[in-house]
mmCIF file of C-alpha atoms in Angstrom:
data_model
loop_
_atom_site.group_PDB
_atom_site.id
_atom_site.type_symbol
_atom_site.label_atom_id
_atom_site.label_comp_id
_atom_site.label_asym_id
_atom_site.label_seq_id
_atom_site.Cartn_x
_atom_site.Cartn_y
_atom_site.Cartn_z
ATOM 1 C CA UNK A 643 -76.561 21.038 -133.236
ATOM 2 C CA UNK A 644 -79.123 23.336 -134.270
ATOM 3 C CA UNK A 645 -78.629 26.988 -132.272
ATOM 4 C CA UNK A 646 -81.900 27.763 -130.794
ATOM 5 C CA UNK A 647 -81.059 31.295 -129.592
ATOM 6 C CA UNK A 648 -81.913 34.726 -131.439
ATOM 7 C CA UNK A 649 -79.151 36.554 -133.203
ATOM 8 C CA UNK A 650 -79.114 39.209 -130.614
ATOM 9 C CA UNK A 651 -79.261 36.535 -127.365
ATOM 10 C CA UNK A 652 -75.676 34.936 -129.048
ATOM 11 C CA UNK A 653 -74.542 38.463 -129.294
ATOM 12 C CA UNK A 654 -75.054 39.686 -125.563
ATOM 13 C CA UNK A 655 -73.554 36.362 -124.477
ATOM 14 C CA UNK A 656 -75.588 35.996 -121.329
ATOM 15 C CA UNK A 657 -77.382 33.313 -121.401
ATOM 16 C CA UNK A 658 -80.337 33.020 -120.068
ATOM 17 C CA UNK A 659 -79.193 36.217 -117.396
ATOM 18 C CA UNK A 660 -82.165 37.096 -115.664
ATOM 19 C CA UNK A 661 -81.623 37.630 -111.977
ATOM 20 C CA UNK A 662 -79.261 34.903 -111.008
ATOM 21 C CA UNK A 663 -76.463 36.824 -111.684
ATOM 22 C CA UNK A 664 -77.627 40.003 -109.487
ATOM 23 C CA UNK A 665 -78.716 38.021 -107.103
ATOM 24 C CA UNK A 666 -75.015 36.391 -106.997
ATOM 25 C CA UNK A 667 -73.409 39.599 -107.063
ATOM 26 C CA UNK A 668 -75.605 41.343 -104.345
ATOM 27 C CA UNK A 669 -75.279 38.581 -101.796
ATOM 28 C CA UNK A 670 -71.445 39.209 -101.908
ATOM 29 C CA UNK A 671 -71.618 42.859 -101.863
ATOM 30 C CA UNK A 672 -73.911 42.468 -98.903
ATOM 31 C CA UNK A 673 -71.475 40.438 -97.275
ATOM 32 C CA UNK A 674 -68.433 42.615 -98.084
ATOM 33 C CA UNK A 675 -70.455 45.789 -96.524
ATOM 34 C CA UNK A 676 -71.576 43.394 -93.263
ATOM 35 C CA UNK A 677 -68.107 42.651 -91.816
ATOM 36 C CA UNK A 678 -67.444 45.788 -90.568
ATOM 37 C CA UNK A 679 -71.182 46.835 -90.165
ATOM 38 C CA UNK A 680 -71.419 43.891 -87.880
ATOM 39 C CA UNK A 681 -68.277 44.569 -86.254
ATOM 40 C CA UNK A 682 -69.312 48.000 -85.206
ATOM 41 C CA UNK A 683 -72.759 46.351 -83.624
ATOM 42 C CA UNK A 684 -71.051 43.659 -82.009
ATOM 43 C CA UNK A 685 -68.856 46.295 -80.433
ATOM 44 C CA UNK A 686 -72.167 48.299 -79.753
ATOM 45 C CA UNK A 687 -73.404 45.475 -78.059
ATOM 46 C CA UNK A 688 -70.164 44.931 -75.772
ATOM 47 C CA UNK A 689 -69.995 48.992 -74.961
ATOM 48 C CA UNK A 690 -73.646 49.047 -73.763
ATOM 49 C CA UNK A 691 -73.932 45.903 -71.838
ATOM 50 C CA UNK A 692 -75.849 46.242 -68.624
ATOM 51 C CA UNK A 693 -75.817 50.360 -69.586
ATOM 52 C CA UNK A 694 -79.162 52.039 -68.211
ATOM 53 C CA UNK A 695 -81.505 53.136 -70.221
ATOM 54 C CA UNK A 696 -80.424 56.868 -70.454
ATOM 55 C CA UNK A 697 -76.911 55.826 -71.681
ATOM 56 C CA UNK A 698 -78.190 53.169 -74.112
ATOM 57 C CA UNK A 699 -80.752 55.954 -75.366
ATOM 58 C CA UNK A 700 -77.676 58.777 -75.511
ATOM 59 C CA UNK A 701 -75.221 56.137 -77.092
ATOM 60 C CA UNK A 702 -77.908 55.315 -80.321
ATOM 61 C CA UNK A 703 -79.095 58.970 -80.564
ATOM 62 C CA UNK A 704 -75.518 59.758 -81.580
ATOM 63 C CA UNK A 705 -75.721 60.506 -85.621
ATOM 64 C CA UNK A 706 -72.683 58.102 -86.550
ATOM 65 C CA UNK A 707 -74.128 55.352 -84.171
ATOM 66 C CA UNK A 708 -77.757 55.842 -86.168
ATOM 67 C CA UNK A 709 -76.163 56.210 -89.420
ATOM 68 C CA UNK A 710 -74.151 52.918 -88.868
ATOM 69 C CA UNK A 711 -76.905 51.264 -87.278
ATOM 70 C CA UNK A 712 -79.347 51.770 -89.771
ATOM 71 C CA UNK A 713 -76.678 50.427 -92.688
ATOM 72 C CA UNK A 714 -76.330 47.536 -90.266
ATOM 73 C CA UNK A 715 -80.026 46.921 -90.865
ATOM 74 C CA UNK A 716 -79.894 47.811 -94.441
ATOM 75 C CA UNK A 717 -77.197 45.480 -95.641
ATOM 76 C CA UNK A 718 -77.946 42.371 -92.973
ATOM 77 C CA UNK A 719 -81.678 42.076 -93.996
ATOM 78 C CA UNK A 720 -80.961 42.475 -97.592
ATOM 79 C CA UNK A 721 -78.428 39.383 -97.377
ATOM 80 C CA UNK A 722 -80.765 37.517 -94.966
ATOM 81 C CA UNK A 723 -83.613 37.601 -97.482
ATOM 82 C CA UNK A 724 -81.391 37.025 -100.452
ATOM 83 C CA UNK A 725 -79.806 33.654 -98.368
ATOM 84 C CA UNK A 726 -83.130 32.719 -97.568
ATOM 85 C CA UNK A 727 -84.373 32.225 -100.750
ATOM 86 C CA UNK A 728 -81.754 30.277 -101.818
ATOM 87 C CA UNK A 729 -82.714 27.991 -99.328
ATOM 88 C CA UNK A 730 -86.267 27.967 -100.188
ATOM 89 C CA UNK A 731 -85.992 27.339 -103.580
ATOM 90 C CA UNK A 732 -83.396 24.520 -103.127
ATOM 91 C CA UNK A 733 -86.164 22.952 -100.525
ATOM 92 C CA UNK A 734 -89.241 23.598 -101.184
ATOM 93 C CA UNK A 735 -90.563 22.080 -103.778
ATOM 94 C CA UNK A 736 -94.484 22.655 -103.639
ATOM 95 C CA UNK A 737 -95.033 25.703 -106.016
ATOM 96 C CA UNK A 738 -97.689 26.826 -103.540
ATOM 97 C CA UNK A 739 -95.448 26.581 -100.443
ATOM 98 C CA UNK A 740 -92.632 27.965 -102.243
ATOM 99 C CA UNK A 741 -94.528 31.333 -103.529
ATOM 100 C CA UNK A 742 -96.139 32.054 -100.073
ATOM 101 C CA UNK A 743 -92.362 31.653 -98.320
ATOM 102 C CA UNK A 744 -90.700 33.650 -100.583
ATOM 103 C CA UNK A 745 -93.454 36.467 -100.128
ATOM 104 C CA UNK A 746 -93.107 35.594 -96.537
ATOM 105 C CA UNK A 747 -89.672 36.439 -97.279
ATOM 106 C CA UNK A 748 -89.621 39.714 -98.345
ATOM 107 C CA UNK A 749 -92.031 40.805 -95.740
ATOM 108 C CA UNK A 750 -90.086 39.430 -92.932
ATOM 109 C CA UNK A 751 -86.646 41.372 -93.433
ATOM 110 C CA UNK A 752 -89.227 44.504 -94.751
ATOM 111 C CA UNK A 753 -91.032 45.042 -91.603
ATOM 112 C CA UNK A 754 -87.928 44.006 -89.021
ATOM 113 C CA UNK A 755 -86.195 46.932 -91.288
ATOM 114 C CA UNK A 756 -88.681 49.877 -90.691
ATOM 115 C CA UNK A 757 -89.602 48.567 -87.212
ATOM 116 C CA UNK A 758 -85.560 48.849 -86.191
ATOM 117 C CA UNK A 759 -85.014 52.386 -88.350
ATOM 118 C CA UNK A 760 -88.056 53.574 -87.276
ATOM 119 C CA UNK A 761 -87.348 53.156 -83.413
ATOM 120 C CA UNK A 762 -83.798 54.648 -83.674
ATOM 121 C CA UNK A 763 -85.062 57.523 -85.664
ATOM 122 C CA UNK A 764 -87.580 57.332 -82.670
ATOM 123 C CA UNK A 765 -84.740 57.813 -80.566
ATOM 124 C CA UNK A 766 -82.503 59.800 -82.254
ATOM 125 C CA UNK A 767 -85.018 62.809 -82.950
ATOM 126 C CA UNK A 768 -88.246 62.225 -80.141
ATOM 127 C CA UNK A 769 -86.651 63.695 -77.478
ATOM 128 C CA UNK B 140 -98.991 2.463 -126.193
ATOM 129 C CA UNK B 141 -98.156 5.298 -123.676
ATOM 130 C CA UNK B 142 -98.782 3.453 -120.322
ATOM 131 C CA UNK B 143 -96.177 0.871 -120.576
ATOM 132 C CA UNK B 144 -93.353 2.323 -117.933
ATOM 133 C CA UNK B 145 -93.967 4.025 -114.570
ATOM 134 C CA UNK B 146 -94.171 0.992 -112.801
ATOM 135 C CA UNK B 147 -91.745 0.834 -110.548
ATOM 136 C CA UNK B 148 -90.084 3.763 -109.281
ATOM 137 C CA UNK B 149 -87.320 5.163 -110.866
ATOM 138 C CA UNK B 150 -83.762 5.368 -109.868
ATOM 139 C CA UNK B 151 -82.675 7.954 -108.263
ATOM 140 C CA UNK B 152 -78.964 9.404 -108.467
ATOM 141 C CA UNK B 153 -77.329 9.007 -104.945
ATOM 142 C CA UNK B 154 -77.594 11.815 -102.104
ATOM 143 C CA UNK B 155 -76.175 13.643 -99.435
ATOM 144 C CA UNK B 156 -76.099 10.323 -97.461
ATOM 145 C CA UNK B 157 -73.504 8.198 -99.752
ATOM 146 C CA UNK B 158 -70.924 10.884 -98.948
ATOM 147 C CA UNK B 159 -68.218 10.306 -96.335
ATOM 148 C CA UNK B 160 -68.637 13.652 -93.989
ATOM 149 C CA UNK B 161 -65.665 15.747 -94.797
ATOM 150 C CA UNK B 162 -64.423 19.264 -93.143
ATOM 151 C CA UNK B 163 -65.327 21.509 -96.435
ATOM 152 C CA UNK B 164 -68.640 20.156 -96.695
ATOM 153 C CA UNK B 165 -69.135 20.311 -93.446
ATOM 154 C CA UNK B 166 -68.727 23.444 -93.160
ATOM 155 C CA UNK B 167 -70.826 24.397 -96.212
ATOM 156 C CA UNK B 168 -73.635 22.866 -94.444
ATOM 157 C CA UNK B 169 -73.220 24.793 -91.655
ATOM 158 C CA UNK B 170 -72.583 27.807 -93.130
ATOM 159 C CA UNK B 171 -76.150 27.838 -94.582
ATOM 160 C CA UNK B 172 -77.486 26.096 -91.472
ATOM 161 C CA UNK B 173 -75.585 29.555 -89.411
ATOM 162 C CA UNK B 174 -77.368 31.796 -92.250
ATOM 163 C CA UNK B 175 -80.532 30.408 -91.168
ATOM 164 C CA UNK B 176 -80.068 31.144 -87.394
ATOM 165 C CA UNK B 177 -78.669 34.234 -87.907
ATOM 166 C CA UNK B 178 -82.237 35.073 -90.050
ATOM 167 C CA UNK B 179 -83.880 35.014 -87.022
ATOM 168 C CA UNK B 180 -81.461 36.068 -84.517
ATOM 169 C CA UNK B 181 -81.743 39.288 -86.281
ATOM 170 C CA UNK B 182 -85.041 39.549 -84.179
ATOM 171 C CA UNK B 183 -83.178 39.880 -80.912
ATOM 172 C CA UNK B 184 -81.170 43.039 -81.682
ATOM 173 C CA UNK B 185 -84.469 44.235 -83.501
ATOM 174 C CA UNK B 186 -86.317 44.031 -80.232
ATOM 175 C CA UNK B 187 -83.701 45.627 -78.627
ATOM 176 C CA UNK B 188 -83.654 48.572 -80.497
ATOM 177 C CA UNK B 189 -87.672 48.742 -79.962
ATOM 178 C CA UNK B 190 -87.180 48.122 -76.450
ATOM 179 C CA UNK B 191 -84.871 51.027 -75.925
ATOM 180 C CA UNK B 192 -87.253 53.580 -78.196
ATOM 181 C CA UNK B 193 -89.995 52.667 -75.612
ATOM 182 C CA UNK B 194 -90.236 53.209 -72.015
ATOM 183 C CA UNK B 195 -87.785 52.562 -69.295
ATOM 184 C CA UNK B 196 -89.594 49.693 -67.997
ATOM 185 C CA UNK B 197 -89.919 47.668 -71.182
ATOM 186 C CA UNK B 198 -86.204 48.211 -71.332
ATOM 187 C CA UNK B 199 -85.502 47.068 -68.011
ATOM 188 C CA UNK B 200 -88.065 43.910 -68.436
ATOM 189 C CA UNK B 201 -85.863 43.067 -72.046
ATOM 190 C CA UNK B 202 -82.593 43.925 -70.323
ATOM 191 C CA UNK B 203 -83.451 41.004 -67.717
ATOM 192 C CA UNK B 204 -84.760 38.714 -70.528
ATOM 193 C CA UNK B 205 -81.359 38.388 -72.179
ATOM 194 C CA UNK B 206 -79.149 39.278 -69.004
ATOM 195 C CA UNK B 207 -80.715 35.476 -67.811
ATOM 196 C CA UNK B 208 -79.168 32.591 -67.918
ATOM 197 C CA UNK B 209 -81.079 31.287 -70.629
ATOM 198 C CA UNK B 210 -81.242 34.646 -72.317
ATOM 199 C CA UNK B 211 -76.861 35.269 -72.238
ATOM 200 C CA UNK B 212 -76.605 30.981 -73.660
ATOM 201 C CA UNK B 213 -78.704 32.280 -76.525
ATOM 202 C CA UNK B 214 -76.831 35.354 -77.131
ATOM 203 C CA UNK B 215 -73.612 33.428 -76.106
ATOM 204 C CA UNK B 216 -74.718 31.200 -79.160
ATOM 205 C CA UNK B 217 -75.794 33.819 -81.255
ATOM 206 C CA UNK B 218 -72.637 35.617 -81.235
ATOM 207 C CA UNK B 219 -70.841 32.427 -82.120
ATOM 208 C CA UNK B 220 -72.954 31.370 -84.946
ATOM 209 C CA UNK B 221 -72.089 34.867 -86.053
ATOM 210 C CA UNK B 222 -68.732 34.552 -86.427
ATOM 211 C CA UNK B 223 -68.632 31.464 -87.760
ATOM 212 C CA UNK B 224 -70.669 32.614 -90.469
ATOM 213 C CA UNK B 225 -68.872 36.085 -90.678
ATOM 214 C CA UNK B 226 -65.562 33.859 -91.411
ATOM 215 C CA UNK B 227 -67.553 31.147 -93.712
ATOM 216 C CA UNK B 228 -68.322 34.212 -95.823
ATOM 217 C CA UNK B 229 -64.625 35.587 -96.355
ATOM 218 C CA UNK B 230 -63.804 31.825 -96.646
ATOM 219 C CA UNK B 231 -66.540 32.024 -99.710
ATOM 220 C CA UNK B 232 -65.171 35.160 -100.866
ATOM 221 C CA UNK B 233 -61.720 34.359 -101.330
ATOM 222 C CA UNK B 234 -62.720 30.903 -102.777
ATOM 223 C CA UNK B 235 -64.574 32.803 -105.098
ATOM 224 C CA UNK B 236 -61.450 34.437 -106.447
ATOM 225 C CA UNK B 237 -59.933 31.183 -107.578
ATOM 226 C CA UNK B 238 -57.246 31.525 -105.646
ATOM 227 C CA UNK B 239 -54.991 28.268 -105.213
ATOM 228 C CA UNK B 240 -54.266 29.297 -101.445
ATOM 229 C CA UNK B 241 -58.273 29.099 -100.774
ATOM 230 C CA UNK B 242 -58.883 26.010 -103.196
ATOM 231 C CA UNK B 243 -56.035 23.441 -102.923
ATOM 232 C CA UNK B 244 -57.020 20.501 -101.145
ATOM 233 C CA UNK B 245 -55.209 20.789 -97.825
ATOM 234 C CA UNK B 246 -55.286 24.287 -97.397
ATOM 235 C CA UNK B 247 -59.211 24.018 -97.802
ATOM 236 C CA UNK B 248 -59.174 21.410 -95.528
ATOM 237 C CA UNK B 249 -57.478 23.093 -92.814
ATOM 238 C CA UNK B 250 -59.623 26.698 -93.158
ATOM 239 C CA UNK B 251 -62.308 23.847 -92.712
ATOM 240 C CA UNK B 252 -61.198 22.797 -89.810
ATOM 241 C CA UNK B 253 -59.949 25.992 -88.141
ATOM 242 C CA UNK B 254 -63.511 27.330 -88.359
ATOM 243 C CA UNK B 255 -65.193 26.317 -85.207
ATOM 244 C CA UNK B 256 -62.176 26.857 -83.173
ATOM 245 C CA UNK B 257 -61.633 30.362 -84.628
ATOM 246 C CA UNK B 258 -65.106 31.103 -84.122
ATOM 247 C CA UNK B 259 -65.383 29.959 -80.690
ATOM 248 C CA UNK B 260 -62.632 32.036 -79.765
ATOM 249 C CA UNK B 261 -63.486 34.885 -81.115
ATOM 250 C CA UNK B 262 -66.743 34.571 -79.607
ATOM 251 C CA UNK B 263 -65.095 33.915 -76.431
ATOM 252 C CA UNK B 264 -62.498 37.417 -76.682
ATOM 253 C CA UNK B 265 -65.775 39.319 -77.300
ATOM 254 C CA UNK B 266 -67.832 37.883 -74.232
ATOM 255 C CA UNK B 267 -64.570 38.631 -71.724
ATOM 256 C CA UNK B 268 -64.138 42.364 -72.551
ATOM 257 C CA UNK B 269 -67.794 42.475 -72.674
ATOM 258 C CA UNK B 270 -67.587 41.087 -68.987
ATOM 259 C CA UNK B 271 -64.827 43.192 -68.225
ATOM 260 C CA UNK B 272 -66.319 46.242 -69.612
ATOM 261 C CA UNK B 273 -69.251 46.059 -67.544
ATOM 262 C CA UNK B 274 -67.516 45.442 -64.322
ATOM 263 C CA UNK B 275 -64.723 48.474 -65.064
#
């Protein structure tokens, strides 16, 4: 059988390694760096239930607790949106309906991101 | 001639629905059906965090939201689902080594089935020192 590749494509080995294999590798880094970022929130969560509003304030204004929080956000959205378009492109099959969720995609995890950061740096340095 | 087929529809190679339901795929289906959920759920701790950069009676209005009944069986289930992902994923990521522990048939089968249970536990420890926490 006739090799259709380019001398330097049978070289690098690849083949046809465009983003499949990032995207492969990123949703498992993602996941690596969420089990203890979730673990910290979850415990968050259980230290500040039914806390007033002062405490809860106090508690996410300390650096570490914005620092971790904001990696939380960092590494959960990026695996959310990778996930999800996994399962858009296995499911959707309508070329228009699959380009509009996978821009709906990005947007989503984008604007939950700088809404979250943004209110803890809100907290953390407006007083 | 170019029209001659295309008249009747073609076979199609069997689905999902030939399969007998078994604990791995199960929970492979779940595990993406969890990622899904948890997508969204990532809303609630979102508005949250807004609620507490705003004023103290947004806060309190969100505080009562999710301290309801309706609002703690969401975040009951939330915090399930987010387990049972959480240990789906390390499931994945020592399948992904290879490794013959992960892989072989019955020890698959029973990380399969220990899932839920694990889950709900965990789910469960988390939600009693919670409790306990907030009445110490």
């Amino acid at each position: 059988m006739t090799d259709m590749r380019t001398p330097l494509g049978r070289v690098r080995g690849l083949g046809s390694a465009r983003e499949g294999t990032m995207h492969f590798w990123r949703q498992r880094l993602t996941a690596i760096a969420n089990v203890p970022l979730v673990l910290f929130m979850v415990g968050l969560m259980v230290a500040l239930v039914g806390a007033p509003y002062e405490d809860v304030r106090a508690t996410l204004a300390n650096p570490f607790v914005t620092l971790v929080v904001i990696l939380f956000f960092v590494s959960v959205l990026y695996h959310m949106k990778l996930g999800m378009q996994i399962v858009i492109e296995d499911y959707v099959h309508g070329e228009g309906a699959k380009v509009a969720l996978i821009a709906l995609n990005t947007f989503f995890p984008l604007v939950i991101g700088v809404a979250s950061i943004f209110a803890l740096l809100n907290i953390a340095f407006g007083g | 001639m170019s029209k001659t087929t295309a008249t009747r529809a073609r076979p199609l190679s069997p689905h999902l629905q030939i399969y007998k339901p078994i604990p791995t795929m199960m929970m492979s289906i779940i595990h993406r059906i969890t990622g899904v959920a948890l997508y969204f759920g990532t809303l609630l701790v979102a508005i949250w965090l807004m609620a507490a950069a705003g004023t103290a009676e947004g806060f309190a209005r969100v505080q009562g939201i999710y301290g309801s009944w309706l609002g703690l069986f969401v975040l009951f289930g939330y915090s399930w689902v987010l387990f049972h992902h959480m240990l789906g994923g390390i499931r994945h990521l020592v399948m992904d080594t290879g490794s013959e522990a992960a892989l072989g048939k019955d020890e698959s089968r029973r990380a399969a089935v220990a899932m839920p249970v694990v889950s709900f536990a965990l789910a469960i420890l988390v939600w009693v020192v919670a409790i306990m926490a907030r009445g110490a």
